[in-house]
Coordinates of C-alpha atoms in Angstrom, one line a residue:
Chain A
M11 CA 106.4 104.6 108.0
Q12 CA 109.9 104.5 106.6
G13 CA 110.2 108.2 107.3
I14 CA 109.5 107.7 111.0
M15 CA 112.0 104.8 111.2
Y16 CA 114.6 107.1 109.6
L17 CA 113.9 109.9 112.0
G18 CA 114.2 107.5 114.9
G19 CA 117.5 106.3 113.6
I20 CA 119.1 109.7 113.1
S21 CA 117.5 111.2 116.2
A22 CA 120.3 109.8 118.3
I23 CA 122.9 111.6 116.2
I24 CA 120.8 114.8 116.4
F25 CA 120.5 114.6 120.1
I26 CA 124.1 113.9 120.8
I27 CA 125.2 116.8 118.6
G28 CA 122.5 119.0 120.1
I29 CA 123.7 118.2 123.6
F30 CA 127.3 118.9 122.7
V31 CA 126.4 122.2 121.0
F32 CA 124.4 123.2 124.1
I33 CA 127.1 122.4 126.6
A34 CA 129.7 124.0 124.4
K35 CA 127.6 127.2 124.0
E36 CA 127.1 127.6 127.7
G37 CA 130.7 126.7 128.6
L38 CA 132.6 128.6 125.8
P39 CA 132.2 132.2 127.2
F40 CA 133.8 131.1 130.3
L41 CA 136.5 129.1 128.4
F42 CA 137.5 132.2 126.6
G43 CA 137.0 134.5 129.6
A44 CA 138.0 133.8 133.2
F45 CA 139.2 130.3 132.3
D46 CA 142.8 129.5 133.2
L47 CA 143.9 126.2 131.8
K48 CA 146.8 125.8 134.2
E49 CA 144.7 126.6 137.2
F50 CA 141.8 124.4 136.1
F51 CA 143.9 121.3 135.8
T52 CA 146.5 121.9 138.6
S53 CA 144.8 123.8 141.4
P54 CA 142.6 122.0 143.9
R55 CA 141.0 125.3 144.9
W56 CA 137.4 125.2 143.6
I57 CA 136.1 128.5 145.2
P58 CA 133.7 129.8 142.5
T59 CA 131.6 131.7 145.0
S60 CA 134.3 133.9 146.4
E61 CA 133.3 137.6 146.2
N62 CA 136.8 139.0 145.4
N63 CA 138.8 136.3 144.0
P64 CA 136.9 133.2 142.7
T65 CA 139.2 130.3 141.7
Y66 CA 138.2 127.5 139.4
G67 CA 140.7 124.7 140.2
A68 CA 139.2 121.4 139.2
L69 CA 142.1 119.1 140.2
A70 CA 140.5 117.9 143.5
L71 CA 137.2 117.2 141.6
I72 CA 139.0 115.3 138.9
L73 CA 140.9 113.3 141.4
G74 CA 137.7 112.8 143.4
T75 CA 136.0 111.3 140.4
A76 CA 139.1 109.3 139.5
S77 CA 139.6 107.9 143.0
V78 CA 136.0 106.9 143.4
T79 CA 135.9 105.3 139.9
G80 CA 139.2 103.5 140.6
M81 CA 137.8 102.1 143.9
A82 CA 134.7 101.1 142.1
M83 CA 136.7 99.2 139.5
I84 CA 138.6 97.4 142.3
V85 CA 135.2 96.2 143.5
A86 CA 133.4 95.7 140.2
I87 CA 136.1 93.9 138.1
P88 CA 136.5 90.8 140.2
F89 CA 132.7 90.7 141.0
S90 CA 131.6 91.1 137.4
L91 CA 134.2 88.9 135.8
G92 CA 133.6 86.2 138.4
A93 CA 129.8 86.4 137.9
A94 CA 130.2 86.4 134.1
I95 CA 132.5 83.4 134.2
F96 CA 130.1 81.5 136.5
I97 CA 127.0 82.3 134.5
G98 CA 128.6 81.8 131.1
E99 CA 130.8 78.7 131.8
F100 CA 129.5 76.9 134.8
A101 CA 125.8 77.6 135.6
T102 CA 123.2 75.7 133.6
G103 CA 119.5 75.7 133.1
K104 CA 117.5 77.3 135.9
T105 CA 120.4 78.6 137.9
R106 CA 121.7 80.4 134.9
E107 CA 118.4 82.0 134.0
T108 CA 117.6 83.0 137.5
L109 CA 121.0 84.7 137.9
K110 CA 120.7 86.5 134.7
I111 CA 117.3 87.9 135.7
L112 CA 118.6 88.9 139.1
I113 CA 121.5 90.7 137.6
E114 CA 119.3 92.6 135.2
L115 CA 117.1 93.6 138.2
L116 CA 120.2 94.8 140.0
A117 CA 121.0 97.1 137.1
A118 CA 117.5 98.6 137.4
I119 CA 117.8 99.9 140.9
P120 CA 117.7 103.7 140.8
S121 CA 120.9 105.4 141.7
V122 CA 119.4 107.4 144.4
V123 CA 118.5 104.2 146.2
W124 CA 122.1 103.2 146.0
G125 CA 123.1 106.6 147.4
F126 CA 120.6 106.1 150.2
I127 CA 122.2 102.7 151.1
G128 CA 125.6 104.5 151.0
L129 CA 124.4 107.3 153.2
T130 CA 122.8 105.2 155.8
I131 CA 123.9 101.5 156.0
M132 CA 127.5 101.8 154.5
N133 CA 128.3 105.0 156.4
G134 CA 127.6 103.4 159.8
L135 CA 129.3 100.2 158.8
I136 CA 132.5 101.9 157.7
I137 CA 132.7 104.0 160.9
K138 CA 132.2 100.9 163.0
L139 CA 134.5 98.5 161.1
F140 CA 137.4 100.8 160.5
N141 CA 137.0 103.2 163.4
V142 CA 137.1 106.3 161.3
P143 CA 135.3 109.6 162.0
I144 CA 133.3 109.7 158.8
G145 CA 132.0 106.9 156.7
L146 CA 131.1 109.0 153.6
N147 CA 134.3 108.7 151.7
V148 CA 136.1 107.2 148.7
L149 CA 135.6 103.7 150.1
N150 CA 131.9 104.1 150.5
A151 CA 131.2 105.7 147.2
G152 CA 133.6 103.3 145.5
I153 CA 131.8 100.2 146.8
I154 CA 128.4 101.6 146.0
L155 CA 129.5 102.6 142.5
G156 CA 131.2 99.3 142.0
L157 CA 128.0 97.4 142.8
M158 CA 126.1 99.7 140.5
A159 CA 128.5 99.2 137.6
A160 CA 128.9 95.4 138.1
P161 CA 125.6 94.3 136.5
I162 CA 126.2 96.0 133.1
M163 CA 129.8 94.8 133.2
T164 CA 128.7 91.3 134.0
T165 CA 126.2 91.3 131.1
I166 CA 128.7 92.5 128.6
A167 CA 131.4 90.2 129.8
E168 CA 129.1 87.3 129.7
D169 CA 128.1 88.1 126.2
S170 CA 131.7 88.2 125.1
L171 CA 132.3 84.8 126.8
K172 CA 129.3 83.4 125.0
A173 CA 130.6 84.7 121.7
V174 CA 133.6 82.3 122.0
P175 CA 132.8 79.4 119.8
D176 CA 132.2 76.1 121.7
K177 CA 134.6 74.3 119.3
Y178 CA 137.5 76.0 121.1
R179 CA 136.4 74.6 124.5
E180 CA 135.8 71.2 123.0
A181 CA 139.2 71.2 121.4
A182 CA 140.9 72.2 124.7
E183 CA 139.0 69.7 126.7
A184 CA 139.7 66.9 124.2
M185 CA 143.4 67.6 124.8
G186 CA 142.8 67.0 128.5
A187 CA 142.4 70.6 129.7
T188 CA 140.2 70.9 132.8
R189 CA 137.3 73.3 132.9
W190 CA 139.5 76.0 134.6
Q191 CA 142.5 75.5 132.3
T192 CA 140.1 75.8 129.3
I193 CA 138.7 79.1 130.7
R194 CA 142.0 80.6 131.7
R195 CA 144.0 79.6 128.6
V196 CA 141.5 79.6 125.8
V197 CA 138.2 81.3 126.6
L198 CA 139.4 84.4 128.4
P199 CA 142.1 85.2 125.8
A200 CA 139.6 84.7 123.1
A201 CA 137.1 87.0 124.8
K202 CA 139.7 89.5 125.7
N203 CA 138.3 92.4 123.6
G204 CA 134.8 92.0 125.0
L205 CA 136.1 91.9 128.5
V206 CA 138.2 95.0 128.2
S207 CA 135.3 96.9 126.7
A208 CA 133.1 95.7 129.6
V209 CA 135.6 97.2 132.0
L210 CA 135.8 100.4 130.0
L211 CA 132.1 100.8 130.0
G212 CA 132.1 100.3 133.7
V213 CA 134.7 103.1 134.0
G214 CA 132.5 105.3 131.8
R215 CA 129.6 104.5 134.1
G216 CA 131.7 105.5 137.1
F217 CA 132.7 108.8 135.6
G218 CA 129.2 109.7 134.7
E219 CA 127.3 108.6 137.9
T220 CA 126.1 111.5 140.0
M221 CA 123.5 111.0 142.6
A222 CA 124.9 107.9 144.4
V223 CA 128.4 109.5 144.4
L224 CA 127.1 112.8 145.7
M225 CA 125.4 111.0 148.6
A226 CA 128.1 108.5 149.5
S227 CA 131.3 110.4 148.9
G228 CA 131.0 113.1 151.6
H229 CA 131.0 115.8 148.9
S230 CA 133.9 117.8 150.3
I231 CA 136.7 119.2 148.2
N232 CA 139.8 117.2 149.0
I233 CA 142.7 115.7 147.3
P234 CA 142.3 112.1 148.6
H235 CA 145.2 110.6 150.4
S236 CA 143.5 107.5 151.6
V237 CA 140.3 105.7 150.9
F238 CA 138.8 107.1 154.1
D239 CA 139.0 110.7 152.8
S240 CA 135.9 112.4 151.7
V241 CA 136.0 113.7 148.1
R242 CA 133.8 115.5 145.7
A243 CA 133.1 114.3 142.2
L244 CA 132.8 116.4 139.0
T245 CA 129.3 115.3 138.4
A246 CA 128.2 115.9 141.9
T247 CA 129.6 119.4 141.8
I248 CA 127.5 120.2 138.7
A249 CA 124.4 118.7 140.2
A250 CA 124.8 120.5 143.5
E251 CA 125.9 123.9 142.3
L252 CA 124.1 124.5 139.0
G253 CA 120.8 125.4 140.6
E254 CA 122.4 128.2 142.7
T255 CA 124.3 130.0 140.0
A256 CA 123.2 132.9 137.9
V257 CA 122.8 132.0 134.3
G258 CA 125.7 133.3 132.3
S259 CA 127.9 134.0 135.3
P260 CA 131.5 132.7 135.3
H261 CA 130.5 130.1 137.9
Y262 CA 127.7 128.9 135.6
G263 CA 130.2 128.7 132.7
A264 CA 132.7 126.9 134.9
L265 CA 130.2 124.2 135.7
F266 CA 129.5 123.8 132.0
T267 CA 133.3 123.5 131.4
L268 CA 133.3 120.6 133.9
G269 CA 130.5 119.2 131.8
I270 CA 132.5 119.5 128.6
L271 CA 135.4 117.7 130.4
L272 CA 133.1 114.9 131.5
F273 CA 131.6 114.6 128.1
I274 CA 135.0 114.3 126.5
I275 CA 136.2 111.7 129.0
T276 CA 133.1 109.5 128.7
F277 CA 133.1 109.9 124.9
L278 CA 136.7 108.8 124.7
I279 CA 136.1 105.9 127.1
N280 CA 133.1 104.7 125.1
L281 CA 134.9 105.1 121.8
T282 CA 137.8 103.1 123.1
A283 CA 135.4 100.4 124.3
D284 CA 133.7 100.3 121.0
L285 CA 137.0 100.1 119.0
V286 CA 138.2 97.4 121.3
V287 CA 135.0 95.4 120.7
R288 CA 135.5 95.7 117.0
G289 CA 139.0 94.4 117.5
I290 CA 140.6 97.4 115.7
R291 CA 143.4 97.3 118.2
K292 CA 144.1 93.7 117.1
K293 CA 147.0 93.5 114.7
Chain B
M2 CA 161.6 61.4 111.5
E3 CA 163.8 59.6 109.0
T4 CA 162.1 56.3 109.2
P5 CA 160.2 55.6 106.0
P6 CA 156.4 55.4 106.3
P7 CA 155.2 51.8 106.7
T8 CA 153.8 50.4 103.5
P9 CA 150.2 49.0 103.5
D10 CA 151.4 45.4 103.8
A11 CA 154.3 45.9 106.1
P12 CA 154.0 42.7 108.2
D13 CA 155.3 44.2 111.4
V14 CA 152.2 46.4 111.8
L15 CA 149.5 44.0 110.8
A16 CA 151.1 41.1 112.7
N17 CA 150.4 43.0 115.9
T18 CA 147.3 41.5 117.5
E19 CA 147.3 43.5 120.7
I20 CA 144.1 45.3 121.4
A21 CA 144.3 49.0 122.1
V22 CA 140.7 49.8 122.6
R23 CA 138.2 47.1 123.7
V24 CA 134.5 48.0 123.7
K25 CA 132.4 45.5 125.5
D26 CA 128.6 45.4 125.6
F27 CA 128.5 49.2 125.4
S28 CA 125.2 51.0 125.2
L29 CA 124.6 54.7 125.3
W30 CA 121.5 57.0 125.8
Y31 CA 121.1 60.7 125.0
G32 CA 118.5 61.5 127.6
T33 CA 115.8 58.8 126.8
F34 CA 117.0 58.2 123.2
Q35 CA 119.2 55.1 122.9
A36 CA 122.0 55.7 120.4
L37 CA 124.1 52.6 120.8
F38 CA 123.0 49.1 121.5
A39 CA 125.4 46.6 123.2
V40 CA 128.4 47.3 120.9
D41 CA 131.3 44.9 121.0
F42 CA 134.3 46.2 119.2
N43 CA 138.0 45.7 119.4
V44 CA 140.5 48.1 117.9
K45 CA 143.9 46.5 117.2
Q46 CA 147.0 48.4 118.1
G47 CA 149.1 50.2 115.5
I48 CA 146.7 50.0 112.6
I49 CA 144.0 52.2 111.1
T50 CA 140.5 51.0 111.7
S51 CA 137.7 52.9 110.0
L52 CA 134.2 53.2 111.2
I53 CA 131.6 53.5 108.4
G54 CA 127.8 53.7 108.3
P55 CA 125.0 56.1 107.3
S56 CA 124.4 59.4 109.2
G57 CA 123.0 58.9 112.7
C58 CA 124.2 55.3 113.0
G59 CA 126.2 56.1 116.1
K60 CA 129.7 56.0 114.7
S61 CA 130.6 59.4 116.0
T62 CA 128.9 58.7 119.3
L63 CA 131.0 55.6 119.7
L64 CA 134.2 57.5 118.8
R65 CA 133.3 60.3 121.2
S66 CA 132.7 57.8 124.0
I67 CA 136.2 56.5 123.9
N68 CA 137.8 59.8 125.1
R69 CA 134.6 60.6 127.0
I70 CA 134.3 64.0 125.2
N71 CA 130.5 63.1 125.1
D72 CA 130.4 63.8 128.8
R73 CA 130.4 67.5 128.0
L74 CA 126.8 67.2 126.9
G75 CA 125.7 66.4 130.5
Y76 CA 122.7 64.2 129.6
V77 CA 124.6 61.1 128.4
R78 CA 124.2 57.7 130.2
T79 CA 126.2 54.7 129.4
E80 CA 126.4 51.0 130.2
G81 CA 129.1 48.5 129.5
V82 CA 132.9 48.8 129.3
I83 CA 135.4 50.6 127.2
E84 CA 138.9 49.6 127.9
V85 CA 141.8 51.7 126.6
L86 CA 145.1 50.0 127.2
G87 CA 143.6 47.7 129.7
K88 CA 141.8 50.3 131.8
N89 CA 138.0 50.9 131.8
V90 CA 137.6 54.5 130.9
L91 CA 134.0 54.6 132.1
D92 CA 135.1 54.1 135.7
S93 CA 134.2 57.0 137.8
D94 CA 137.8 57.3 139.1
V95 CA 139.3 57.8 135.7
A96 CA 141.3 61.0 135.4
L97 CA 139.9 62.6 132.2
P98 CA 143.1 64.7 131.5
Q99 CA 145.2 61.6 131.7
L100 CA 142.8 59.7 129.4
R101 CA 142.7 62.5 126.9
K102 CA 146.4 62.7 126.9
Q103 CA 146.6 59.1 125.8
V104 CA 143.7 59.3 123.5
G105 CA 144.0 62.3 121.1
M106 CA 141.1 63.5 119.0
V107 CA 140.9 65.1 115.6
F108 CA 137.6 66.8 114.7
Q109 CA 135.5 67.1 111.6
R110 CA 136.0 70.8 111.3
P111 CA 139.6 71.8 112.0
N112 CA 139.6 73.5 115.3
P113 CA 142.9 75.1 116.1
L114 CA 142.8 77.3 119.1
P115 CA 142.7 81.1 118.5
L116 CA 146.4 81.3 119.5
S117 CA 149.6 81.2 117.5
I118 CA 150.8 78.1 115.7
R119 CA 153.5 77.6 118.3
E120 CA 151.1 78.0 121.2
N121 CA 148.8 75.5 119.6
I122 CA 151.5 72.9 119.4
L123 CA 152.6 73.6 123.0
F124 CA 149.1 73.7 124.4
S125 CA 148.7 70.0 125.2
Y126 CA 152.3 69.7 126.1
T127 CA 152.2 72.3 128.8
L128 CA 149.0 70.9 130.2
H129 CA 150.6 67.5 130.7
T130 CA 154.1 68.5 131.6
P131 CA 154.1 69.7 135.2
D132 CA 157.4 71.5 134.9
A133 CA 156.8 72.9 131.4
R134 CA 157.5 76.4 132.6
K135 CA 161.1 75.4 133.5
R136 CA 161.8 74.1 130.0
T137 CA 164.0 76.3 128.0
K138 CA 162.8 78.0 124.8
A139 CA 165.2 75.8 122.8
E140 CA 163.6 72.7 124.2
K141 CA 160.1 74.0 123.3
D142 CA 161.3 75.0 119.9
Q143 CA 162.5 71.5 119.4
I144 CA 159.1 70.1 120.3
V145 CA 157.3 72.4 118.0
E146 CA 159.7 71.6 115.1
E147 CA 159.4 67.8 115.7
A148 CA 155.6 67.9 115.8
L149 CA 155.3 70.1 112.7
R150 CA 157.8 68.0 110.8
E151 CA 155.9 64.9 111.6
V152 CA 152.8 66.3 109.9
L153 CA 154.8 67.7 107.0
L154 CA 154.0 71.3 107.9
W155 CA 157.3 72.5 109.1
D156 CA 158.6 73.9 105.9
T157 CA 155.4 75.8 105.2
V158 CA 155.0 77.5 108.5
K159 CA 158.4 77.6 110.1
D160 CA 158.7 81.4 109.4
R161 CA 155.4 82.3 110.9
L162 CA 155.1 80.3 114.1
D163 CA 153.9 83.3 115.9
H164 CA 151.1 84.0 113.5
S165 CA 147.5 83.0 114.3
A166 CA 146.7 79.4 113.6
T167 CA 143.2 80.3 112.5
A168 CA 144.7 82.1 109.5
L169 CA 146.0 78.9 108.0
S170 CA 144.3 77.0 105.1
L171 CA 141.9 74.3 106.2
E172 CA 144.3 71.6 105.2
Q173 CA 147.1 73.2 107.2
Q174 CA 144.7 73.7 110.1
Q175 CA 143.8 70.1 110.2
K176 CA 147.4 69.0 110.0
L177 CA 148.2 71.4 112.9
C178 CA 145.3 69.8 114.8
I179 CA 147.0 66.4 114.4
A180 CA 150.4 67.8 115.2
R181 CA 149.4 69.4 118.5
L182 CA 148.4 65.9 119.8
L183 CA 151.8 64.4 119.1
P184 CA 154.1 66.1 121.7
V185 CA 152.3 64.2 124.6
K186 CA 152.8 60.9 122.8
P187 CA 149.2 59.6 122.7
R188 CA 148.6 55.9 122.1
V189 CA 145.3 56.2 120.3
L190 CA 144.2 58.9 117.8
L191 CA 140.4 59.2 117.3
M192 CA 139.5 60.9 114.0
D193 CA 136.0 62.1 113.4
E194 CA 135.6 62.5 109.6
P195 CA 139.0 64.3 109.5
C196 CA 138.8 65.1 105.8
S197 CA 135.1 66.0 105.4
A198 CA 135.7 69.7 105.5
L199 CA 138.6 69.6 103.0
D200 CA 138.8 69.7 99.2
P201 CA 140.0 66.6 97.3
E202 CA 143.7 67.6 97.2
A203 CA 143.8 68.5 100.9
T204 CA 142.0 65.2 101.6
A205 CA 144.7 63.3 99.8
A206 CA 147.4 65.1 101.7
V207 CA 145.8 64.5 105.1
E208 CA 145.1 60.9 104.3
E209 CA 148.7 60.4 103.3
L210 CA 149.7 62.0 106.6
I211 CA 147.4 59.7 108.6
W212 CA 148.8 56.7 106.7
Q213 CA 152.3 57.8 107.8
L214 CA 151.3 57.9 111.5
R215 CA 150.1 54.3 111.2
G216 CA 152.2 51.9 113.2
E217 CA 153.3 54.5 115.7
Y218 CA 149.7 55.3 116.8
T219 CA 146.5 53.3 116.9
I220 CA 144.1 55.2 114.7
L221 CA 140.3 54.9 114.7
M222 CA 138.7 57.0 112.0
V223 CA 135.1 57.7 111.4
T224 CA 134.4 58.4 107.8
H225 CA 131.4 59.0 105.6
N226 CA 133.5 58.4 102.5
M227 CA 133.6 54.7 101.6
A228 CA 136.4 55.2 99.1
Q229 CA 138.4 56.7 101.9
A230 CA 137.7 53.8 104.2
R231 CA 138.7 51.4 101.5
R232 CA 142.0 53.0 100.5
A233 CA 143.1 54.4 103.9
S234 CA 142.3 51.7 106.5
D235 CA 143.5 48.2 107.5
E236 CA 140.3 47.2 109.2
C237 CA 136.8 48.4 108.8
A238 CA 133.7 48.3 110.9
F239 CA 130.2 48.9 109.7
M240 CA 127.6 50.4 112.0
L241 CA 123.8 50.7 111.4
M242 CA 121.1 52.0 113.7
G243 CA 123.3 52.0 116.8
K244 CA 124.6 48.5 116.3
L245 CA 127.9 47.2 115.1
V246 CA 127.0 45.0 112.1
E247 CA 130.3 43.8 110.8
H248 CA 134.0 44.2 111.5
A249 CA 136.6 42.8 109.2
D250 CA 139.7 43.4 107.2
T251 CA 139.0 46.3 104.9
A252 CA 139.9 44.4 101.8
E253 CA 137.7 41.5 102.8
M254 CA 134.7 43.6 103.7
F255 CA 134.6 45.5 100.5
V256 CA 134.9 42.4 98.4
T257 CA 132.9 39.8 100.4
P258 CA 130.8 41.4 103.1
R259 CA 129.2 38.9 105.3
H260 CA 126.0 40.7 106.1
K261 CA 123.4 41.9 103.7
E262 CA 123.1 45.3 105.3
T263 CA 126.9 45.8 104.8
A264 CA 126.6 44.8 101.2
D265 CA 123.7 47.1 100.6
Y266 CA 125.5 50.0 102.2
I267 CA 128.8 49.6 100.4
E268 CA 127.0 49.2 97.1
G269 CA 125.3 52.5 97.8
R270 CA 121.8 51.3 98.2
Y271 CA 121.3 53.6 101.2
G272 CA 123.2 56.0 103.3

């Protein structure tokens, strides 16, 4: 019995190392072959299928992912912090329980359904509202992704608000602070680490999300100049192209290199979130 | 700061007969449980009144009704009147921030905010001073120093005002919790077993501090410790089962209690 528990415990470590080894193994031949570091990070030309002169510039993809994630955070941060403050500090009894269940339900909606909403409802809405030719763009994908990331961010933010001892609120209120003053001047600063890590995990979610972004972003290689430009994300590129490449080809390796990049970014974001939660950045 | 602390029998303090807190026919329910029964209780201005009684007798409840911090629970119902400086604080139109500015509270466990020492002292001040942002740093420094001097903490912490207040010792934390009330010039200080989390030495130090504040502030102190009530208060009230049994001069109550219950309690037969 204990052996099974132990196996279960270390399996996570084995899997993560396994995944990394796999991605690295597939990506490395390309990294040491056709890979050009400067081109990869500075060129927006992602033309891996060219017969004579394939180029592997990931800049547009990186910016695509970054712009959609940035937009998503603009949507998700006010939503999720607002929801967390309401649930954690104001709502009581049934309201609170109902809201918590609803938010967990929201987190369980499959990403393809979100993508579908982006593709159909949001697309038409954006075209109509802003009078733009295409509604599949940074704005669309950002809003969808923001709504997707908000529930988990809300849950973590609310946990960190709940972890603030009530004696602080009582002390502030006994000095004559209103509910809002207490939240703004005592609770939020005390919960700061948890809130930052909630945002970081949301960012990590944004970088990693594939299907909804693929469907709602327009999936066209572009350096975005406004929120109404279509973009293509790193994840969506891998998902859309990997099935059509020959195993072991430079294109195949390039896609795995994108995977390595994503892996490193999300790893760093999650690590930072974790360190922040543990308060290591606190002096 | 230079005025010497008033001595126990300084006539100017005890001669004061003005009432700072007047509790009239006050009853309180937590949900359906009645915790206080028609309490009548007057707290004289400028002296230390202690509230004693066994656990669960309602002394903390009474104390926490005066600044209405009990309202936080949400299921509290009251009847009767509590007047602080002539105004019924149970009226629905009472501004709680204003009330709590005039009636400061010190809790059983020291509860400095998780901010720096300086920010703790300025917290209440900035809440209640509309143009606090316009005050210069020097003015605020002055306020911090005065408050900390008044609680005899200045020399210990003056070099680490930007350090976290939660890193201080319990005694220092409790003194800080008293100090942070002073910049807004409260009239009444409510103390809920202010020394019960402290060791004997710290207790002595905080008691001495409370004694020094006597005269300038009206102090109502709940205590579990009869020896403390005896040595550190002018008047004493004994509560039992949600009722106020006896209220008299401390010296008198401990020597010649009028009620049998009081006598039993102070002789340690229960509680």
